[in-house]
mmCIF file of C-alpha atoms in Angstrom:
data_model
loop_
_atom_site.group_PDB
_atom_site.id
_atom_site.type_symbol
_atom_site.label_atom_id
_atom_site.label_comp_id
_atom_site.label_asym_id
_atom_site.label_seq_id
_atom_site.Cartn_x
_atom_site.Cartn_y
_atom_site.Cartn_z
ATOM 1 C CA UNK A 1 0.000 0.000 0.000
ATOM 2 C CA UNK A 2 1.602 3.349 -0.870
ATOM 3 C CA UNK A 3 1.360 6.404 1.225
ATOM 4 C CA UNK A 4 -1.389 7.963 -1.502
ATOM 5 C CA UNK A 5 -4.094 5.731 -1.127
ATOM 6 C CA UNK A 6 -3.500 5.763 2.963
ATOM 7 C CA UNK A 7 -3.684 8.962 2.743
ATOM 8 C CA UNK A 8 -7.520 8.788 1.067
ATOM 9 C CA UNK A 9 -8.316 6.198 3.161
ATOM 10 C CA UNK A 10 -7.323 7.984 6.566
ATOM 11 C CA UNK A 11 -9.410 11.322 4.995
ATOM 12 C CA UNK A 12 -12.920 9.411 4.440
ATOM 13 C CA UNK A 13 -12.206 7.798 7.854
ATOM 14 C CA UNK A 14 -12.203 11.005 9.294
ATOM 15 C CA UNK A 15 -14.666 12.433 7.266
ATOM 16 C CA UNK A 16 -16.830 9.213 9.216
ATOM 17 C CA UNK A 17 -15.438 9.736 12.259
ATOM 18 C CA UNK A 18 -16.605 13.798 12.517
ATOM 19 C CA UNK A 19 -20.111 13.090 11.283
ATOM 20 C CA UNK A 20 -20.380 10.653 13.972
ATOM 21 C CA UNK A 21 -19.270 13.398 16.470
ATOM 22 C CA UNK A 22 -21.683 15.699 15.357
ATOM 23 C CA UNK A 23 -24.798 13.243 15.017
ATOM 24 C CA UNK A 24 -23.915 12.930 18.699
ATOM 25 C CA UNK A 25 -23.338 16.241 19.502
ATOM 26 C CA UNK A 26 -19.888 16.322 20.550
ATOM 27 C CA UNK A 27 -19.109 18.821 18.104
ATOM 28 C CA UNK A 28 -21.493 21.790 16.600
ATOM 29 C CA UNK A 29 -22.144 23.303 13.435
ATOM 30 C CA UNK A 30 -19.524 26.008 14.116
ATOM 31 C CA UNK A 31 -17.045 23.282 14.764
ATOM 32 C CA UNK A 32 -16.771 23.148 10.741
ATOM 33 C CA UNK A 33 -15.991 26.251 10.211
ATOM 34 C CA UNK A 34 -12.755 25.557 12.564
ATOM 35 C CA UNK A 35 -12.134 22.446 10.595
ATOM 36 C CA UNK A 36 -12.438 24.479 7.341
ATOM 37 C CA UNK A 37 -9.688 27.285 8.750
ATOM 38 C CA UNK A 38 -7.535 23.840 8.885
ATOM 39 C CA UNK A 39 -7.243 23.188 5.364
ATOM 40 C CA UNK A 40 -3.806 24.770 4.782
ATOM 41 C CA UNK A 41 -2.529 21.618 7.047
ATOM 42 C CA UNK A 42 -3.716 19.601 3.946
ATOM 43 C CA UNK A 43 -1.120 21.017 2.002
ATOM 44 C CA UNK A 44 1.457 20.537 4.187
ATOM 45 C CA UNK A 45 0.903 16.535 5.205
ATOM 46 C CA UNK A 46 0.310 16.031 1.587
ATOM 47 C CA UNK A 47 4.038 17.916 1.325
ATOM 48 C CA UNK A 48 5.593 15.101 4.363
ATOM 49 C CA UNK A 49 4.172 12.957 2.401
ATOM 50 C CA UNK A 50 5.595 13.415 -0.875
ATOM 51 C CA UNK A 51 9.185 14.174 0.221
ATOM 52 C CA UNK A 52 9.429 11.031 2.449
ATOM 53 C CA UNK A 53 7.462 8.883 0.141
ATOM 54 C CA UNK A 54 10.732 7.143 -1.656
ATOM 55 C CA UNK A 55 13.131 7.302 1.274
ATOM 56 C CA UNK A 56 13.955 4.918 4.318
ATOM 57 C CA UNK A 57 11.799 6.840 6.978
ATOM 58 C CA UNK A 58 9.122 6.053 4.566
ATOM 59 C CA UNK A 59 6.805 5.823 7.953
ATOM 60 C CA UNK A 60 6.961 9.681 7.954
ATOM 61 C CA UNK A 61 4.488 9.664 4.648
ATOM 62 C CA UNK A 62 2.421 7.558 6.487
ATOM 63 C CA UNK A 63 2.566 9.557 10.044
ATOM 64 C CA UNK A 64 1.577 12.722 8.102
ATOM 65 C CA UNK A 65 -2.043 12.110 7.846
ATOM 66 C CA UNK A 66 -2.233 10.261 10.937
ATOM 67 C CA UNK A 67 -1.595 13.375 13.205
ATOM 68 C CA UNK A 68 -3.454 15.917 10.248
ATOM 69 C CA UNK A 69 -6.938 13.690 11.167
ATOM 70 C CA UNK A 70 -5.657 13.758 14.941
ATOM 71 C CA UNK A 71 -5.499 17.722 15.112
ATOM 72 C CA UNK A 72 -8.799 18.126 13.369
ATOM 73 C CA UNK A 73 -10.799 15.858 15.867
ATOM 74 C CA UNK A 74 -9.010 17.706 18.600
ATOM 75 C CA UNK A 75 -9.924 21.429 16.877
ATOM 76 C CA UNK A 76 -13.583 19.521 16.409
ATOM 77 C CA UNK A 77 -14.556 18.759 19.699
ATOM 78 C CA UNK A 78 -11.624 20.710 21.953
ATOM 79 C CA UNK A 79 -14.308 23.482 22.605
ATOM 80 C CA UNK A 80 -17.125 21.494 23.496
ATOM 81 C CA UNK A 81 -20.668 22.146 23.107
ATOM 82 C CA UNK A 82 -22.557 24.327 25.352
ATOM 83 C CA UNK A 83 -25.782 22.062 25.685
ATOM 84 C CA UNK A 84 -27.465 25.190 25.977
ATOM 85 C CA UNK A 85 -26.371 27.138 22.609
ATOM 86 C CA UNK A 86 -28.678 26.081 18.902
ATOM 87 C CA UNK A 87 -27.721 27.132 15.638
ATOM 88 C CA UNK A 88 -30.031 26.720 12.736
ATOM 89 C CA UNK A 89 -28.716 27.987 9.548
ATOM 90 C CA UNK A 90 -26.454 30.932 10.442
ATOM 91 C CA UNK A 91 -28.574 32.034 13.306
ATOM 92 C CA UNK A 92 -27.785 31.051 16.514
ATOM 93 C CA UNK A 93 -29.693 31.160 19.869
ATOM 94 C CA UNK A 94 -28.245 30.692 23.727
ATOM 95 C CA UNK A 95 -30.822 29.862 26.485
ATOM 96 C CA UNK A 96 -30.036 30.144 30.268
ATOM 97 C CA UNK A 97 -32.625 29.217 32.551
ATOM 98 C CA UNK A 98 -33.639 30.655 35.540
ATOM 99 C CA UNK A 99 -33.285 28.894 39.105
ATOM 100 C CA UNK A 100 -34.579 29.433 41.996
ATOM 101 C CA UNK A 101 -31.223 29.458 43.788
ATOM 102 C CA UNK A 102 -29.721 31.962 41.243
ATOM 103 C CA UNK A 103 -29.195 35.074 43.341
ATOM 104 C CA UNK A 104 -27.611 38.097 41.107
ATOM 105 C CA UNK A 105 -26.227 37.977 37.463
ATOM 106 C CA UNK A 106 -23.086 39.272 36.016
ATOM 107 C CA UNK A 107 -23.517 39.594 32.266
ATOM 108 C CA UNK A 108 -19.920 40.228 30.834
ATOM 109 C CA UNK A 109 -20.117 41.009 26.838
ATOM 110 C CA UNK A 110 -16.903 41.053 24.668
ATOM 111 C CA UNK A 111 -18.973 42.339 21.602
ATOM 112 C CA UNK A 112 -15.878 43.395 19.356
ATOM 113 C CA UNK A 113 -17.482 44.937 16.262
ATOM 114 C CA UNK A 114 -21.023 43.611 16.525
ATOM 115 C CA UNK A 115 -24.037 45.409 17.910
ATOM 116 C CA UNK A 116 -26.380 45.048 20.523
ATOM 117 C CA UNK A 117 -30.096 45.313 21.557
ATOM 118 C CA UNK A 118 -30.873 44.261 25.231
ATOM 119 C CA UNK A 119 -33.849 44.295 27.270
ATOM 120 C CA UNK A 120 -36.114 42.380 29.763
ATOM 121 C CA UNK A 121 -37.135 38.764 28.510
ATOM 122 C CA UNK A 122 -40.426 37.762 27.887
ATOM 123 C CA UNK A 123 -39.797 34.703 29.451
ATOM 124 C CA UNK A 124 -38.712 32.885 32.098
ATOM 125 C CA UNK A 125 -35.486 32.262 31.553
ATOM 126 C CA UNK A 126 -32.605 33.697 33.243
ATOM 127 C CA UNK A 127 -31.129 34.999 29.765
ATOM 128 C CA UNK A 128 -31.899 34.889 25.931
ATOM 129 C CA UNK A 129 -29.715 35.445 23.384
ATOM 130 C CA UNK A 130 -29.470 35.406 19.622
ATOM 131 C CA UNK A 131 -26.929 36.263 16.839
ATOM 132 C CA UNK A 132 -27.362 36.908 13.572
ATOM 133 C CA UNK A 133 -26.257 38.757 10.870
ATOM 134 C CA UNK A 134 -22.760 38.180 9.534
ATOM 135 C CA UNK A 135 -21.844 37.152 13.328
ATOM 136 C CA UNK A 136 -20.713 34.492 14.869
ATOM 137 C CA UNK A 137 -21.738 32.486 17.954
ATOM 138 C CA UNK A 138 -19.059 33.535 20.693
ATOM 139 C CA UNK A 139 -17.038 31.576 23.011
ATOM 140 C CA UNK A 140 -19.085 31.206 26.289
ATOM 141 C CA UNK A 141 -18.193 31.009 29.900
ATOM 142 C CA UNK A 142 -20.612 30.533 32.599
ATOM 143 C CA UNK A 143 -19.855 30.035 36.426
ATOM 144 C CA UNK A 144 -22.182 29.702 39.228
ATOM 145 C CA UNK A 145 -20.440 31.182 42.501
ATOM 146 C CA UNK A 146 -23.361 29.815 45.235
ATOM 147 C CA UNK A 147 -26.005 31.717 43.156
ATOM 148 C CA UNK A 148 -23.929 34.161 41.736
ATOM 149 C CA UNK A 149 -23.767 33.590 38.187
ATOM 150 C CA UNK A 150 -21.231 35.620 35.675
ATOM 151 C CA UNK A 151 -22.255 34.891 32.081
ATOM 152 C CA UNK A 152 -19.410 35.740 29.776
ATOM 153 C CA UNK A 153 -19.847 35.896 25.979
ATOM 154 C CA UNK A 154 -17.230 36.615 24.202
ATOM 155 C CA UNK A 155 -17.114 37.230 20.226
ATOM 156 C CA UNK A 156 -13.408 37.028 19.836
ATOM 157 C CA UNK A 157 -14.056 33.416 21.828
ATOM 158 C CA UNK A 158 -15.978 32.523 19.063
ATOM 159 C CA UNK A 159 -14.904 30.032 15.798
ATOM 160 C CA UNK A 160 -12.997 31.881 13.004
ATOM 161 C CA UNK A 161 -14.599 32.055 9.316
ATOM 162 C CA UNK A 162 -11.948 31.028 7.020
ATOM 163 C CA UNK A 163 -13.971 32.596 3.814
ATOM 164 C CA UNK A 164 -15.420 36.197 4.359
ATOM 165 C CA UNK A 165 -16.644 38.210 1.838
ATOM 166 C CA UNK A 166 -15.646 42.320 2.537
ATOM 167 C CA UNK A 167 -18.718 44.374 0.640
ATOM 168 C CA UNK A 168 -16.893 47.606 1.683
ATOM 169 C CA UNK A 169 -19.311 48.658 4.125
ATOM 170 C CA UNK A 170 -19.617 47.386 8.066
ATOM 171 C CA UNK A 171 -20.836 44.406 7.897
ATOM 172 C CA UNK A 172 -24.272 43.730 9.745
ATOM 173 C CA UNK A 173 -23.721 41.587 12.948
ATOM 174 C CA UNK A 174 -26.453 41.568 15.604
ATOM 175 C CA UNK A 175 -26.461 40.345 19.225
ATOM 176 C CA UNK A 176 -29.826 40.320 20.774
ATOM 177 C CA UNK A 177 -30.173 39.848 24.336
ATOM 178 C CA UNK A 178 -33.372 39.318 26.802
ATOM 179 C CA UNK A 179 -32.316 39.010 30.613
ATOM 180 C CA UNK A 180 -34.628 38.550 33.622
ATOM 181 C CA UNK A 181 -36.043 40.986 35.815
ATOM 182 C CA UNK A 182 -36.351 39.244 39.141
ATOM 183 C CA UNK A 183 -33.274 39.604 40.199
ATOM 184 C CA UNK A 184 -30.283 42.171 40.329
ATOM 185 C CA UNK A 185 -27.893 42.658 37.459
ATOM 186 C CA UNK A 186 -24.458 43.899 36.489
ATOM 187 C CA UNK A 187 -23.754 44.497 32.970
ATOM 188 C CA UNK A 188 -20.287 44.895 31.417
ATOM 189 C CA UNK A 189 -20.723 45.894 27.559
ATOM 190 C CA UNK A 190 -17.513 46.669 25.827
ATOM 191 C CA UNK A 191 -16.410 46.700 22.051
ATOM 192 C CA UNK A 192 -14.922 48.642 19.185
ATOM 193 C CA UNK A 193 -17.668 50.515 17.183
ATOM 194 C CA UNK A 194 -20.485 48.765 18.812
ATOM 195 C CA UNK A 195 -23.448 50.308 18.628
ATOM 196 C CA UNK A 196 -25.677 49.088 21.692
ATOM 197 C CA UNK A 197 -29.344 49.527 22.678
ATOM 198 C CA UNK A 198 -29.870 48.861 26.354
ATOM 199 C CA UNK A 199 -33.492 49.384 27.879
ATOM 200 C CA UNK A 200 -33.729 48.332 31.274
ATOM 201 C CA UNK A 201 -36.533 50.178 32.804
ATOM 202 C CA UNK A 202 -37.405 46.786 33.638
ATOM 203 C CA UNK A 203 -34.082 45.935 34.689
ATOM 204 C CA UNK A 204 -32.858 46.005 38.318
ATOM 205 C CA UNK A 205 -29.514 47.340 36.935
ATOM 206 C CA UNK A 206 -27.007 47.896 40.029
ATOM 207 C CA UNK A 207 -23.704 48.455 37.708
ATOM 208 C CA UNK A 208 -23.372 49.198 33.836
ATOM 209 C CA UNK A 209 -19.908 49.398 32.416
ATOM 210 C CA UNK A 210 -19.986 50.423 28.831
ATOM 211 C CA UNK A 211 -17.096 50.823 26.883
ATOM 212 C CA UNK A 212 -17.562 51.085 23.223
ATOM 213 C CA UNK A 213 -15.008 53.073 21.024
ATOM 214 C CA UNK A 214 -16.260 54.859 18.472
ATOM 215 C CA UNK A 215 -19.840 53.336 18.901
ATOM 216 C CA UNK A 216 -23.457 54.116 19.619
ATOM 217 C CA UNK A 217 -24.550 53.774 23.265
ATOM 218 C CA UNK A 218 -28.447 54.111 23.980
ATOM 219 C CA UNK A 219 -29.324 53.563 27.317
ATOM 220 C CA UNK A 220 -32.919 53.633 29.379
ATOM 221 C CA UNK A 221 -32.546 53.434 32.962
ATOM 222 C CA UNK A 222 -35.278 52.079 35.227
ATOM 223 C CA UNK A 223 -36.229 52.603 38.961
ATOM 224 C CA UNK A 224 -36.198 48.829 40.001
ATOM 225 C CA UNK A 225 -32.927 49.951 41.893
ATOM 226 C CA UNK A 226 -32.265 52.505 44.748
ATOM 227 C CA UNK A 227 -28.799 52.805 43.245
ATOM 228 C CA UNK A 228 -27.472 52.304 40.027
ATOM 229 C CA UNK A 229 -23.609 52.948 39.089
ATOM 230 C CA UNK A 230 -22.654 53.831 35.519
ATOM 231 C CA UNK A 231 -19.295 53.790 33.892
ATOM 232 C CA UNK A 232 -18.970 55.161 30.824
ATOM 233 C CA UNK A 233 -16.283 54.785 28.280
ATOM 234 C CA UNK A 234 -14.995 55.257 24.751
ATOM 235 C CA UNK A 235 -12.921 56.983 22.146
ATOM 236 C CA UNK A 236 -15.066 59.097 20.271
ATOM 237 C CA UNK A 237 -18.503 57.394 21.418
ATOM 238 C CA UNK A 238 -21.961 58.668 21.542
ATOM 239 C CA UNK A 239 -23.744 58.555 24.660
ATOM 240 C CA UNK A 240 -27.431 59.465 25.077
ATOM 241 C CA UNK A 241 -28.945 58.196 28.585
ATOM 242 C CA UNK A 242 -33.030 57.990 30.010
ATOM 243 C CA UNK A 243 -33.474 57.634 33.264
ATOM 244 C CA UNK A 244 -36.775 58.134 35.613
ATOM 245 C CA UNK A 245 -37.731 61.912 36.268
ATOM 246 C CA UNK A 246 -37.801 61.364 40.067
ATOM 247 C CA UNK A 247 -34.308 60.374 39.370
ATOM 248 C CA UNK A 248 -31.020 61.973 41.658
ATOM 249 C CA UNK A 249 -27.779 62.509 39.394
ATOM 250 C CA UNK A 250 -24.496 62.019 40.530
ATOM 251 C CA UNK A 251 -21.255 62.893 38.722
ATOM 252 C CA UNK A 252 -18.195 61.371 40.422
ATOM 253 C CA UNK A 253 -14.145 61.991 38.675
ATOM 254 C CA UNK A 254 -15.589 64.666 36.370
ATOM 255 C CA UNK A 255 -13.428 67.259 34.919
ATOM 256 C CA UNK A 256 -14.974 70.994 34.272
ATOM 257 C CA UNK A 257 -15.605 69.885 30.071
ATOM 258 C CA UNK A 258 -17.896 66.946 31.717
ATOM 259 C CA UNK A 259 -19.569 69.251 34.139
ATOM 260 C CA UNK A 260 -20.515 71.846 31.177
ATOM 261 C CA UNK A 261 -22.513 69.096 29.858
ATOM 262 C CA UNK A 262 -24.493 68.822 32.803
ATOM 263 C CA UNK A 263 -25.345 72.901 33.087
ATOM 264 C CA UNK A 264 -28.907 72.640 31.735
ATOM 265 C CA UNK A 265 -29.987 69.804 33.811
ATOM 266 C CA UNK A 266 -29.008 72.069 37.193
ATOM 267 C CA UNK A 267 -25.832 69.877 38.587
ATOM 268 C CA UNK A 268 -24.597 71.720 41.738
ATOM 269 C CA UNK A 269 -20.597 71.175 43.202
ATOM 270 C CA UNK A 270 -19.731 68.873 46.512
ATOM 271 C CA UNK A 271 -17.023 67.022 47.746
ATOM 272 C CA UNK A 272 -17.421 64.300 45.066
ATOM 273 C CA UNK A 273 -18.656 66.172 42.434
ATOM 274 C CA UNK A 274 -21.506 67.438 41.229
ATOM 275 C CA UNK A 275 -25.116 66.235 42.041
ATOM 276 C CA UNK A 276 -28.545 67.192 41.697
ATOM 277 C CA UNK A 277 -30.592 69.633 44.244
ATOM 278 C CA UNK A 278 -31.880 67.334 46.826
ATOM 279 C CA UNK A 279 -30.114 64.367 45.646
ATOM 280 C CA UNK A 280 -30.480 62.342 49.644
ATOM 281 C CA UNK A 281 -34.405 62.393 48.693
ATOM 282 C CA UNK A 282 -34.683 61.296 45.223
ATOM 283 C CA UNK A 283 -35.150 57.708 44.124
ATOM 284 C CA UNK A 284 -33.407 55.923 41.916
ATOM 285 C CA UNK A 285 -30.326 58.003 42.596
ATOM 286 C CA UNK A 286 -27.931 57.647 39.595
ATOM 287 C CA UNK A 287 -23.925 57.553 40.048
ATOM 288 C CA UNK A 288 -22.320 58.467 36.707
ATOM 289 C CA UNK A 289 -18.287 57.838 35.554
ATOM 290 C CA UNK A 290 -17.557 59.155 32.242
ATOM 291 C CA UNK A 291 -14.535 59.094 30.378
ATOM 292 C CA UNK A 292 -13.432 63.089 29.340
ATOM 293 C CA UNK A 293 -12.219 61.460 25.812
ATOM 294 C CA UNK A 294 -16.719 61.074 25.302
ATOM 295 C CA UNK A 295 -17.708 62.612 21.574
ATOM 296 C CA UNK A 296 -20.727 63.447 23.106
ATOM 297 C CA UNK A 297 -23.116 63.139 25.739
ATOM 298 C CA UNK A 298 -26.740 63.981 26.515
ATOM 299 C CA UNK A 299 -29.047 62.880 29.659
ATOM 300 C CA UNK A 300 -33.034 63.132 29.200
ATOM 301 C CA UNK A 301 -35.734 62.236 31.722
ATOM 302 C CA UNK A 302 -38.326 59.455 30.359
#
């Protein structure tokens, strides 16, 4: 048997061997996308093979596609699959659900370039999330501290497309996200040109760290909290905020350009910074952080 035809036969071996892994789930449908990034490796073990084929380590030509099938089973199934994450076409959808004994959620999104809507979920879930577009499903880390959970999603996690097709123009990549009311929530949002749509007026938002250079920031603030902290950041990003009138603002580590955006809204000066008149009283009160390298800024009552 020459090294050639072990080579074909070792190929439709593995070809059997990965459609058996995905019939049982132990790879998903991203996982060939990974495999297809691989194909350069072809090239090379048909290369071993070739150059050893007529010499007296002969074995090399037929150790060549041994270890290329061995590195694509391990690229197949090395990340898993999230029994919790469905992809149908090139739409995906991640489903947490909700238990009793979850106390708080961190949601930590790596978004990169894509956007992102977010809001309360219609359901009962714990957290719903889709991805369309030209995006990806991301790399995914959950951990349950005792109730605690931290959800981490992370698009540059996520399995690399080895053909993309550049139409000139930003490419249209959408994350949608639905999280659950009932209990309280940190978000941490960050990307490069993201544009994000956040309405959590039905939220119990406690922290919200945005960091999006360049991008689009909406935000709508509810009053399910007494206290909400917000960090904003971004190179050149567009902020616009909504929060409850009966709301108290607080600027804290705010130069005099951040204050002058606050001038119409009646911001007075203390110790910390500046806060609105009869800020002790109010309800939600509203603890702002924004970066002094902010394009622009604006803060309107709902």
């Amino acid at each position: 048997m020459n090294p050639a035809r072990f080579r074909w036969g070792i190929l439709f071996i593995l070809a059997g061997v990965l459609l058996i892994l995905h019939n049982f789930r132990y790879m998903d449908w991203w996982a060939w996308e990974r495999i297809g990034s691989l194909w350069p490796l072809l090239l090379i073990a048909i290369g071993v093979e070739k150059i050893f084929a007529q010499t007296k380590v002969q074995f090399i030509s037929y150790l060549a596609p041994v270890a290329l099938a061995a590195i694509i089973v391990f690229v197949a199934v090395g990340g898993g699959v999230d029994e919790n994450l469905r992809t149908i076409g090139s739409i995906s959808r991640y489903n947490l659900e909700m238990k009793p004994e979850y106390k708080s959620l961190t949601l930590d999104f790596a978004l990169d370039n894509d956007d992102l809507s977010l809001q309360r979920t219609s359901t009962s879930d714990l957290v719903r999330c889709r991805f369309g577009g030209d995006s990806r499903a991301p790399g995914i880390e959950l951990d349950d501290d005792g109730g605690d959970v931290t959800l981490r999603l992370d698009e540059g996690k996520g399995p690399r497309r080895w053909i993309r097709i550049n139409s000139g123009h930003r490419s249209s990549n959408r994350w949608s996200a639905g999280v659950n009311g009932a209990i309280p929530v940190t978000l941490k949002l960050t990307g490069d040109k993201a544009d994000m749509r956040i309405d959590g007026r039905e939220l119990d938002i406690r922290e919200l760290l945005v960091d999006s250079e360049s991008g689009d920031v909406n935000i709508s603030i509810g009053s399910a909290a007494d206290l909400v902290k917000v960090k904003l950041q971004g190179d050149q990003a567009d902020f616009t905020i909504t929060v409850p009138r009966t709301s108290g603002i607080k600027v804290v580590n705010a130069d005099e350009s951040i204050f002058r955006r606050f001038s119409k809204i009646g911001l007075i000066e203390n110790t910390d910074g500046y806060i609105s008149e009869g800020y002790d009283t109010l309800s939600p009160k509203i603890e702002l952080d924004l970066s002094s390298d902010i394009r622009q800024f604006s803060l309107d009552y709902d």
